[in-house]
XYZ file of C-alpha atoms in Angstrom:
234
model
C -8.324 -18.091 31.396
C -6.934 -14.872 30.010
C -7.839 -16.009 26.494
C -11.472 -16.147 27.607
C -11.700 -12.360 27.405
C -12.584 -10.819 24.052
C -13.593 -7.327 22.862
C -17.206 -8.537 22.962
C -16.835 -10.014 26.467
C -14.422 -7.796 28.450
C -16.034 -8.698 31.806
C -16.837 -12.232 32.955
C -18.162 -13.908 36.069
C -16.172 -16.726 37.650
C -18.585 -19.290 36.215
C -18.201 -17.813 32.733
C -14.417 -17.843 33.104
C -14.439 -21.491 34.131
C -16.723 -22.490 31.271
C -14.806 -20.575 28.607
C -11.457 -21.865 29.872
C -12.731 -25.438 30.105
C -11.767 -25.898 33.750
C -13.639 -26.671 36.937
C -15.068 -23.928 39.109
C -12.691 -24.623 42.052
C -9.688 -24.514 39.713
C -10.933 -21.284 38.150
C -11.383 -19.772 41.622
C -7.837 -20.662 42.644
C -6.254 -19.393 39.427
C -8.342 -16.221 39.421
C -7.165 -15.446 42.963
C -3.550 -15.853 41.869
C -4.073 -13.657 38.817
C -5.786 -11.011 40.964
C -2.856 -10.956 43.365
C -0.388 -10.537 40.508
C -2.491 -7.860 38.795
C -3.348 -9.748 35.609
C -7.029 -9.610 36.595
C -9.154 -6.975 38.284
C -12.729 -7.042 39.611
C -15.333 -4.396 38.823
C -18.069 -3.054 41.073
C -20.332 -5.980 40.189
C -17.699 -8.569 41.047
C -16.955 -9.540 37.476
C -13.417 -10.152 36.325
C -11.588 -7.961 33.816
C -8.084 -7.937 32.384
C -5.739 -6.062 34.734
C -3.273 -3.291 33.964
C -0.340 -5.533 34.863
C -0.780 -7.318 31.538
C -0.562 -3.991 29.705
C 2.673 -3.214 31.534
C 4.166 -6.545 30.532
C 2.893 -6.414 26.955
C 4.357 -2.936 26.458
C 7.806 -4.473 26.916
C 7.455 -6.683 23.829
C 10.532 -5.607 21.827
C 8.873 -5.696 18.427
C 6.033 -3.414 19.472
C 7.927 -1.184 21.901
C 10.785 -0.063 19.654
C 8.569 0.113 16.586
C 6.032 2.372 18.314
C 8.704 4.665 19.719
C 10.358 5.076 16.333
C 7.117 5.337 14.373
C 5.137 7.801 16.510
C 6.650 11.047 15.149
C 5.914 9.935 11.591
C 2.416 8.743 12.466
C 1.710 12.074 14.128
C 3.009 13.959 11.080
C 0.787 11.877 8.806
C -2.181 12.631 11.029
C -1.445 16.364 11.119
C -1.323 16.497 7.325
C -4.560 14.562 6.821
C -6.545 14.488 10.104
C -7.551 10.971 9.101
C -7.143 7.610 10.851
C -3.518 6.452 10.974
C -2.671 2.845 11.825
C 0.471 0.808 12.477
C 0.430 -2.999 12.374
C 2.686 -6.053 12.391
C 2.055 -9.583 11.137
C 1.608 -12.428 13.594
C 1.184 -15.679 11.698
C -1.835 -15.381 9.415
C -3.186 -12.344 11.262
C -2.119 -8.779 11.860
C -1.879 -7.005 15.204
C -2.439 -3.263 15.488
C 0.300 -1.781 17.666
C -0.664 1.895 17.338
C -3.543 3.976 16.055
C -4.366 7.674 15.864
C -8.067 8.334 15.336
C -9.244 11.376 13.454
C -11.968 13.296 15.280
C -14.109 13.670 12.158
C -12.688 10.646 10.350
C -14.605 7.599 9.203
C -15.248 5.096 12.048
C -13.040 2.000 11.949
C -13.278 -1.427 13.575
C -9.659 -1.563 14.703
C -8.146 -1.083 18.148
C -4.622 -1.172 19.545
C -3.793 -4.766 20.406
C -6.593 -6.033 18.195
C -6.103 -8.758 15.612
C -7.495 -8.844 12.101
C -7.346 -10.987 8.994
C -4.619 -10.136 6.507
C -6.673 -10.334 3.319
C -9.105 -7.447 3.883
C -7.233 -4.456 5.318
C -4.695 -2.185 3.700
C -2.006 -2.957 6.258
C -2.837 -6.651 5.957
C -2.383 -6.618 2.188
C 0.909 -4.734 2.523
C 2.173 -7.258 5.075
C 0.928 -10.317 3.196
C 2.412 -9.108 -0.100
C 5.884 -9.182 1.476
C 5.429 -12.257 3.667
C 7.346 -15.474 2.923
C 5.899 -17.497 0.052
C 4.704 -20.258 2.356
C 2.780 -17.751 4.483
C 1.134 -16.297 1.390
C 0.082 -19.753 0.212
C -1.349 -20.610 3.629
C -3.353 -17.384 3.641
C -4.584 -17.869 0.087
C -5.656 -21.457 0.710
C -7.410 -20.758 4.031
C -11.099 -19.748 4.219
C -11.445 -15.969 3.945
C -14.225 -14.107 5.710
C -16.224 -11.588 3.673
C -16.736 -8.528 5.866
C -18.648 -6.701 3.116
C -19.814 -7.401 -0.418
C -16.536 -5.841 -1.585
C -14.235 -8.117 0.422
C -11.960 -10.039 -1.929
C -12.073 -13.738 -1.063
C -11.065 -15.203 -4.417
C -7.477 -16.515 -4.111
C -6.469 -15.670 -7.669
C -7.789 -12.135 -7.503
C -6.065 -11.667 -4.166
C -2.842 -13.019 -5.630
C -3.040 -10.330 -8.335
C -3.624 -7.642 -5.695
C -0.549 -8.778 -3.778
C 1.532 -8.612 -6.949
C 0.252 -5.085 -7.617
C 1.136 -4.107 -4.046
C 4.720 -5.265 -4.519
C 4.922 -3.494 -7.885
C 3.412 -0.175 -6.784
C 4.858 -0.050 -3.264
C 1.486 0.411 -1.583
C -1.806 -1.426 -1.046
C -5.395 -0.213 -1.350
C -8.366 -1.750 0.428
C -11.599 -0.173 -0.789
C -14.718 -1.010 1.200
C -13.427 -4.430 2.186
C -13.830 -4.052 5.959
C -16.621 -1.472 6.029
C -18.189 -0.187 2.831
C -17.636 3.464 3.767
C -13.868 3.222 4.352
C -10.838 3.092 2.075
C -7.338 2.290 3.297
C -3.972 3.000 1.713
C -0.993 1.218 3.274
C 2.749 0.918 2.739
C 5.335 -1.534 4.095
C 7.939 -0.617 6.707
C 11.353 -2.241 6.368
C 14.190 -2.989 8.721
C 17.394 -4.279 7.204
C 15.556 -4.989 3.949
C 12.825 -7.090 5.583
C 9.245 -5.887 5.882
C 8.504 -5.786 9.632
C 5.344 -3.656 9.767
C 2.959 -1.539 7.726
C 1.413 1.909 8.117
C -1.942 2.959 6.716
C -4.272 5.879 6.289
C -8.015 5.123 6.493
C -10.381 7.650 4.933
C -13.965 7.824 3.745
C -14.317 5.818 0.556
C -16.575 8.351 -1.102
C -14.414 10.808 -3.001
C -11.158 9.228 -1.838
C -8.136 9.534 -4.134
C -5.707 6.671 -3.428
C -3.121 7.986 -5.877
C -2.931 11.250 -3.939
C -2.813 9.526 -0.545
C -0.215 6.903 -1.454
C 2.814 9.273 -1.526
C 1.953 10.521 1.978
C 1.742 7.006 3.385
C 4.879 5.894 1.539
C 6.807 8.884 2.884
C 5.815 7.946 6.434
C 6.821 4.321 5.816
C 10.205 5.369 4.411
C 10.833 7.673 7.364
C 10.066 4.915 9.863
C 12.217 2.465 7.898
C 15.187 4.845 7.905
C 14.820 5.424 11.636
C 14.674 1.701 12.358
C 17.976 1.331 10.550
C 19.619 -2.003 9.717
C 18.293 -5.174 11.334
C 19.843 -6.135 14.675
């Protein structure tokens, strides 16, 4: 039932919940009552169900996200203060990435990402940085799977993407230019813990006039600072 909620459908009636979850209406009613009592669901003024704050409390305890966010925030804030652009922090979950933190620039280019949101690995800067350092079998799965074209610039050709991943490993940073929205460019760098890449940080700016070579050292410095603070793997 909880999986029935999406960014496009944050509020659902009981009938919609039952249909999306593939269960009967009486079963949905019983489970919804239990989830309401626990705090995983809430009801709005129109009687529709929404995700409750209790889930946020539980999710914030996830060790990978909790420690990473605490360690990374000072460096993300420094990166924002230097640039006043969008700053993002993400981890890989299977063949997708999950954004665990984001600082939005007031005058920065609009982005489609949100904290807790998932996205494909092949199109974003953080996704490319994570995929470039993922195990070989994960890379092959991603390269052989269908890839959605978000814009006319989205790279969906496996061989071209393979070359981009190699360049990311060689240069130490990834660039996604107009691949998610045509007006945005992202520069991302990997974050390491004990030698393993565990996350990626990115800066998202307006594509017009952007200078990736000038932005890359700033993002890499933030990534190195977070990596040092994470220390050796535990």
